[in-house]
Coordinates of C-alpha atoms in Angstrom, one line a residue:
M1 CA -32.7 -3.0 29.7
V2 CA -34.2 -0.8 27.0
L3 CA -31.8 2.0 28.0
V4 CA -28.8 -0.3 27.8
L5 CA -29.7 -1.5 24.4
F6 CA -30.3 2.0 23.2
C7 CA -26.9 3.2 24.4
G8 CA -25.2 0.3 22.8
I9 CA -26.5 1.0 19.3
P10 CA -24.2 3.9 18.4
C11 CA -21.2 1.8 19.5
L12 CA -22.2 -1.1 17.3
A13 CA -22.8 1.2 14.4
Q14 CA -19.7 3.3 14.7
K15 CA -17.5 3.0 11.7
R16 CA -13.7 2.3 11.7
L17 CA -11.7 5.4 10.6
V18 CA -8.9 5.1 8.2
L19 CA -6.5 7.3 6.2
I20 CA -5.2 5.9 3.0
D21 CA -1.6 6.7 1.9
Q22 CA -1.0 5.2 -1.5
D23 CA 1.1 5.4 -4.7
G24 CA -2.0 5.3 -6.9
S25 CA -0.8 4.2 -10.3
G26 CA -3.6 3.5 -12.7
P27 CA -6.0 3.2 -14.3
G28 CA -7.1 0.1 -12.4
G29 CA -4.6 -2.3 -11.0
S30 CA -3.5 -3.2 -7.5
N31 CA -3.1 0.3 -6.1
Q32 CA -6.6 1.5 -7.2
M33 CA -8.3 -1.8 -6.2
A34 CA -6.7 -1.6 -2.7
M35 CA -8.2 1.8 -2.2
L36 CA -11.5 0.5 -3.4
V37 CA -11.4 -2.3 -0.7
L38 CA -11.6 0.3 2.0
L39 CA -13.9 2.7 0.1
Q40 CA -16.4 -0.2 -0.5
A41 CA -16.3 -1.6 3.0
P42 CA -19.6 -0.6 4.8
Q43 CA -18.0 -0.6 8.2
V44 CA -15.2 1.9 7.2
D45 CA -15.1 5.7 6.9
V46 CA -12.2 6.8 4.7
L47 CA -11.3 10.2 6.0
G48 CA -9.0 10.9 3.0
I49 CA -6.4 9.7 0.6
T50 CA -2.8 11.0 0.4
M51 CA -0.7 10.4 -2.6
V52 CA 3.1 9.6 -2.8
T53 CA 5.4 8.8 -5.6
G54 CA 6.1 5.1 -5.9
N55 CA 4.8 2.9 -8.7
A56 CA 4.3 6.1 -10.7
W57 CA 4.9 9.8 -10.1
R58 CA 2.6 11.6 -7.6
D59 CA 0.8 14.0 -10.0
E60 CA -0.1 11.2 -12.4
E61 CA -1.3 9.0 -9.5
T62 CA -3.4 11.8 -8.2
Q63 CA -5.2 12.2 -11.5
H64 CA -5.9 8.5 -11.8
T65 CA -7.1 8.3 -8.2
L66 CA -9.5 11.3 -8.6
R67 CA -10.9 9.8 -11.8
M68 CA -11.3 6.4 -10.0
L69 CA -13.3 8.2 -7.3
E70 CA -15.5 9.8 -9.9
L71 CA -16.2 6.6 -11.8
T72 CA -16.9 4.5 -8.7
G73 CA -19.1 7.0 -6.8
H74 CA -16.7 8.0 -4.1
G75 CA -16.1 11.6 -5.2
T76 CA -16.6 13.1 -1.7
V77 CA -13.4 11.6 -0.4
P78 CA -10.6 14.3 -0.2
V79 CA -7.3 13.7 -1.9
A80 CA -4.1 15.4 -0.8
K81 CA -0.9 15.5 -2.8
G82 CA 2.2 14.4 -0.9
A83 CA 5.9 13.8 -1.6
V84 CA 7.3 13.8 -5.1
F85 CA 10.7 12.4 -4.3
P86 CA 12.2 10.1 -1.6
L87 CA 13.9 11.7 1.3
V88 CA 17.4 10.7 0.2
R89 CA 17.5 8.1 -2.6
T90 CA 17.6 9.5 -6.1
H91 CA 17.1 8.0 -9.5
E92 CA 20.4 9.0 -10.8
E93 CA 22.3 7.7 -7.8
T94 CA 20.4 4.4 -8.1
R95 CA 21.2 4.2 -11.8
L96 CA 24.9 4.6 -11.3
T97 CA 25.0 2.3 -8.3
S98 CA 23.2 -0.5 -10.2
A99 CA 26.3 -0.8 -12.5
L100 CA 28.2 -2.0 -9.4
V101 CA 25.8 -3.8 -7.3
G102 CA 23.3 -5.1 -9.8
K103 CA 19.8 -4.0 -11.0
V104 CA 16.5 -4.4 -9.3
G105 CA 13.4 -5.8 -11.0
W106 CA 11.0 -3.0 -10.4
L107 CA 11.8 0.8 -10.4
G108 CA 8.3 2.2 -10.3
A109 CA 8.1 5.8 -11.4
W110 CA 11.7 5.6 -12.6
G111 CA 10.7 3.6 -15.6
Q112 CA 11.0 -0.2 -15.2
G113 CA 8.0 -2.4 -15.9
P114 CA 5.3 -3.5 -16.2
I115 CA 5.5 -7.0 -14.7
T116 CA 2.6 -9.4 -15.1
L117 CA 1.7 -12.9 -14.1
E118 CA 1.0 -15.6 -16.7
E119 CA -1.7 -18.0 -15.5
H120 CA -1.4 -21.7 -16.2
A121 CA -2.6 -25.0 -14.7
G122 CA 0.1 -25.2 -12.2
G123 CA -0.4 -21.6 -10.9
V124 CA 1.2 -18.4 -12.1
T125 CA 4.6 -17.4 -13.5
P126 CA 6.0 -13.8 -13.4
G127 CA 6.4 -12.2 -16.7
T128 CA 9.7 -10.6 -17.7
A129 CA 10.0 -6.9 -17.0
A130 CA 10.0 -4.7 -20.2
A131 CA 11.4 -1.2 -20.4
T132 CA 8.7 1.4 -20.6
Q133 CA 8.9 5.0 -21.7
S134 CA 10.1 7.2 -18.8
Y135 CA 8.9 10.8 -18.3
G136 CA 9.4 13.6 -15.8
P137 CA 7.8 13.9 -12.4
F138 CA 5.3 16.6 -13.4
E139 CA 4.3 15.1 -16.8
I140 CA 1.0 13.3 -17.0
P141 CA 0.6 10.9 -20.0
P142 CA -2.8 10.6 -21.7
M143 CA -5.3 9.1 -19.4
P144 CA -7.4 6.3 -21.1
E145 CA -10.1 6.5 -18.5
G146 CA -10.5 10.3 -19.1
Q147 CA -9.5 13.4 -17.2
P148 CA -11.2 13.9 -13.7
A149 CA -13.3 16.9 -12.9
L150 CA -12.4 16.5 -9.3
K151 CA -9.4 18.4 -7.9
P152 CA -7.1 17.6 -5.0
I153 CA -7.4 19.7 -1.8
D154 CA -4.9 22.5 -1.2
E155 CA -3.5 21.0 1.9
D156 CA -0.3 18.9 1.6
A157 CA -0.4 15.2 2.6
A158 CA 1.7 15.4 5.8
H159 CA -0.4 18.3 7.3
F160 CA -3.6 16.7 6.2
L161 CA -2.6 13.4 8.0
I162 CA -1.7 15.3 11.2
R163 CA -4.9 17.3 11.2
Q164 CA -7.1 14.3 10.7
V165 CA -5.4 12.3 13.5
S166 CA -5.5 15.2 15.9
T167 CA -9.2 15.6 15.2
H168 CA -9.8 12.0 15.9
P169 CA -7.2 11.0 18.5
H170 CA -6.6 7.3 19.0
E171 CA -9.4 6.4 16.5
V172 CA -7.7 6.5 13.1
T173 CA -5.7 3.7 11.4
I174 CA -3.1 4.7 8.9
Y175 CA -3.1 2.4 5.9
A176 CA 0.2 2.9 4.0
A177 CA 0.6 0.9 0.8
G178 CA 3.3 2.8 -1.0
P179 CA 6.7 4.2 0.0
L180 CA 6.5 5.8 3.4
T181 CA 7.7 9.3 2.6
N182 CA 4.5 11.1 3.6
I183 CA 4.2 9.2 6.9
A184 CA 7.8 10.0 7.8
L185 CA 7.3 13.7 7.0
A186 CA 4.2 13.7 9.3
I187 CA 6.3 12.2 12.1
A188 CA 9.1 14.7 11.5
I189 CA 6.6 17.6 11.8
D190 CA 4.6 16.2 14.7
P191 CA 6.5 13.7 16.9
E192 CA 3.2 12.8 18.6
F193 CA 1.5 11.8 15.3
A194 CA 2.2 8.1 15.5
A195 CA 1.1 7.7 19.1
L196 CA -2.2 9.5 18.5
T197 CA -3.3 7.0 15.9
R198 CA -5.0 3.6 16.4
G199 CA -2.2 1.9 14.6
L200 CA -0.4 1.5 11.3
V201 CA -1.0 -1.0 8.4
I202 CA 2.0 -1.3 6.0
M203 CA 2.3 -3.1 2.7
G204 CA 6.1 -3.6 2.7
G205 CA 9.1 -5.6 3.8
S206 CA 10.2 -9.1 3.0
L207 CA 11.5 -11.9 5.2
N208 CA 12.1 -15.0 3.2
P209 CA 9.6 -15.5 0.4
Q210 CA 9.5 -19.0 -1.1
T211 CA 9.4 -18.2 -4.8
D212 CA 11.0 -18.5 -8.2
D213 CA 10.1 -14.9 -9.0
P214 CA 13.4 -13.3 -10.1
E215 CA 12.7 -10.1 -8.2
F216 CA 12.8 -12.0 -4.9
A217 CA 14.4 -15.4 -5.4
T218 CA 17.9 -14.2 -5.0
S219 CA 17.1 -11.0 -3.0
P220 CA 14.7 -12.3 -0.3
R221 CA 15.0 -9.1 1.8
H222 CA 14.2 -6.7 -1.1
E223 CA 10.8 -5.1 -1.4
F224 CA 10.0 -2.0 -3.4
N225 CA 8.2 0.2 -0.9
F226 CA 11.0 0.0 1.6
W227 CA 13.7 0.1 -1.1
F228 CA 12.3 3.2 -2.8
D229 CA 12.6 5.4 0.4
P230 CA 14.7 3.5 3.0
E231 CA 15.2 6.5 5.3
A232 CA 11.4 7.1 5.4
A233 CA 10.7 3.4 6.2
H234 CA 13.4 3.6 9.0
I235 CA 11.7 6.7 10.6
V236 CA 8.3 5.1 10.4
L237 CA 9.2 1.7 11.8
R238 CA 10.8 3.3 14.9
A239 CA 7.9 5.6 15.7
A240 CA 5.5 5.0 18.7
W241 CA 2.6 3.4 17.0
P242 CA 0.1 1.5 19.2
R243 CA 0.4 -1.4 16.8
V244 CA 2.1 -2.1 13.4
D245 CA 0.8 -4.8 10.9
V246 CA 3.0 -5.5 7.9
T247 CA 1.8 -7.3 4.8
T248 CA 5.1 -8.8 3.5
V249 CA 6.2 -10.1 0.2
D250 CA 6.1 -13.6 1.8
V251 CA 2.3 -13.5 2.0
S252 CA 1.6 -11.2 -1.0
I253 CA 3.0 -13.6 -3.6
K254 CA 0.5 -16.2 -2.4
A255 CA -2.4 -14.1 -3.5
P256 CA -2.5 -13.5 -7.3
F257 CA -5.3 -11.6 -9.1
T258 CA -6.8 -14.2 -11.4
K259 CA -9.0 -14.1 -14.4
K260 CA -11.6 -16.1 -12.5
M261 CA -11.8 -13.3 -9.9
L262 CA -12.1 -10.6 -12.6
D263 CA -14.8 -12.6 -14.4
E264 CA -16.8 -12.9 -11.1
I265 CA -16.5 -9.1 -10.5
A266 CA -17.5 -8.3 -14.0
K267 CA -20.9 -10.0 -13.5
S268 CA -21.9 -7.1 -11.2
Q269 CA -23.2 -3.9 -12.6
S270 CA -21.9 -1.8 -9.7
P271 CA -19.8 1.3 -10.6
T272 CA -16.8 -0.3 -8.9
A273 CA -17.2 -3.6 -10.7
R274 CA -17.5 -1.8 -14.1
Y275 CA -14.4 0.2 -13.3
I276 CA -12.4 -2.9 -12.5
A277 CA -13.7 -4.8 -15.5
A278 CA -12.6 -2.0 -17.8
W279 CA -9.2 -1.1 -16.2
S280 CA -7.8 -4.0 -14.2
Q281 CA -7.1 -6.5 -16.9
D282 CA -3.4 -7.0 -15.9
R283 CA -2.4 -9.8 -13.6
Y284 CA -0.1 -9.5 -10.6
Y285 CA 0.1 -10.2 -6.9
M286 CA -2.5 -8.5 -4.7
W287 CA 0.0 -6.7 -2.5
D288 CA -2.1 -3.8 -1.3
E289 CA -5.5 -5.4 -1.5
L290 CA -4.4 -8.1 0.9
A291 CA -3.1 -5.5 3.4
A292 CA -6.5 -3.8 3.3
C293 CA -8.6 -6.9 3.5
A294 CA -6.4 -8.2 6.4
W295 CA -7.1 -5.0 8.3
L296 CA -10.9 -5.4 7.7
D297 CA -10.8 -9.1 8.7
P298 CA -7.6 -10.3 10.4
S299 CA -8.8 -14.0 10.0
V300 CA -7.7 -14.0 6.4
I301 CA -4.1 -14.1 7.7
T302 CA -3.4 -17.6 9.0
R303 CA 0.2 -17.1 10.1
E304 CA 2.2 -14.1 11.4
K305 CA 5.5 -13.5 13.2
V306 CA 6.2 -10.8 15.7
V307 CA 9.6 -9.5 14.9
Y308 CA 11.7 -6.4 15.5
M309 CA 11.9 -4.7 12.1
D310 CA 14.0 -1.9 10.5
V311 CA 15.6 -1.1 7.1
N312 CA 19.2 -1.3 6.0
L313 CA 20.5 2.3 5.4
S314 CA 24.1 1.2 4.7
P315 CA 25.3 2.0 1.2
G316 CA 25.8 -1.0 -1.0
P317 CA 23.8 -4.0 -2.4
G318 CA 21.7 -4.2 0.7
Y319 CA 20.6 -0.6 0.9
G320 CA 16.8 -0.6 1.5
D321 CA 16.6 -4.3 2.5
T322 CA 14.4 -5.4 5.3
L323 CA 16.1 -6.1 8.7
T324 CA 14.6 -8.2 11.4
W325 CA 15.6 -9.5 14.8
T326 CA 14.4 -11.6 17.7
D327 CA 14.2 -10.2 21.2
Q328 CA 17.5 -11.9 22.1
L329 CA 19.4 -10.6 19.1
K330 CA 17.9 -7.1 18.6
P331 CA 20.3 -4.0 18.6
L332 CA 20.3 -1.6 21.6
T333 CA 18.8 1.2 19.4
A334 CA 15.1 1.9 19.5
V335 CA 13.8 -0.8 17.2
R336 CA 10.2 -2.0 17.8
T337 CA 8.1 -5.0 17.0
V338 CA 5.7 -5.5 14.1
H339 CA 3.2 -8.2 13.2
A340 CA 4.7 -9.6 10.0
Q341 CA 2.1 -11.5 8.0
L342 CA 3.3 -14.7 6.4
D343 CA 0.4 -16.8 5.2
V344 CA -3.2 -16.3 4.0
D345 CA -6.5 -18.2 3.7
L346 CA -6.6 -17.6 0.0
A347 CA -10.1 -18.7 -0.6
R348 CA -11.5 -16.5 2.2
F349 CA -9.5 -13.5 0.9
Q350 CA -10.5 -14.0 -2.7
K351 CA -14.2 -14.3 -1.8
M352 CA -14.0 -11.2 0.4
F353 CA -12.4 -9.2 -2.3
V354 CA -14.8 -10.2 -5.0
E355 CA -17.8 -9.4 -2.8
L356 CA -16.5 -6.0 -1.9
M357 CA -15.8 -5.1 -5.5
S358 CA -19.2 -6.4 -6.6
R359 CA -21.4 -4.7 -3.9

C-alpha cells in the first residue's frame, strides 16, 4: 500500500503542459489577462508564448507581453516572435474590397478601434468603434507601462512550437487565442505536429450569437481571428488534432469584464492584480480569458455543440466566415469535428478568473 501511494504522488502532482499562441496587444486588456490565467494557474506549466499579429502588430505585442511577464513575476517564460502578416489576406486588398462588400467592425493591427462596453443596470452595450492612428508593422508606439528588459528568444514561433511538442509528445495543449498563422506554419513545416499534441484550444469562430452588437448582429458567422487569416484557420481546422475545443463568439459575448471584477482584483496586492488594476481599465468581452478558464475547468461551459467546422475561403462578403455542418450534411473533403462552446456558468467563470488574478 505504501508503495502504491508513493508511486501515485508524481502522477497527481504532474502539471498540465501548454503553449500559448497569442496576439498580445496591451498593456493589460483581454489578451494579456488571458495569458495570465494560464501563467497564474498552479496546475499548469507554460512552456512558452508565441506572438502573432492580430489585435496589434507582432513586434508591439511582443514588447507588451515581455513587460507584462516582468511586472507579474513570470519573467522566466520564453517568448518567440511569429508571423507578422496573414498567409494571404492583405490590408490593402481588404480596404479596397470593403468598398464593395461593406466594412467590418474591428480591423485589429490595421487600425480600427478600440471598442468598449458601457455598463448599465440592464447589462452592457458595445461602444462605437473610433478610428485610431495606424502605424507600420515594425513601429512600436510609446509604452505607458515602460520598456521591458527581457528579450524574445532567437527561435521563430513555428519552430519553437514544433520543438516543444516533439520534446513532450502527446503532453502539450496548444492554446491559440489570436489569428492562427503561427499554428498553420508549424503544420506546414511538420505535418505530424498536430497529432503529437494533446489537443488544441481556439478562441475563434461564430455560429449564431444572440446579440445587438453591430459587429455580429448582421454578420453572425464573422469572427476576427478566423477572418484575419482565413487560410491559416482552414489549415488548422483540418489538421489531425486529438481534440479541438473552440470558444466561439456565441459564448464569449455572455462574459463581459465588469468593474465589479476589476474592483475585486484590485483588492489584492499580488503583482498580477496590481498589473491588471493599472492597465486593464477598459471593458469588453472576455474572449480569450474564457477559452483559458474553460481549458482549466471545463465545467464553466454549460453547453457545447459538436460540429464539423471550417472557414469560407471564397472571395466576397463571406470570406473568412465560419462554416459548420452536421454529419449528414458535411462535404466529402477532410473536414473534422470540434467542440464549439455555446454557453457559460458566468458566476463560476467570474469567480475563477478573479481568484486566479488575485493569487
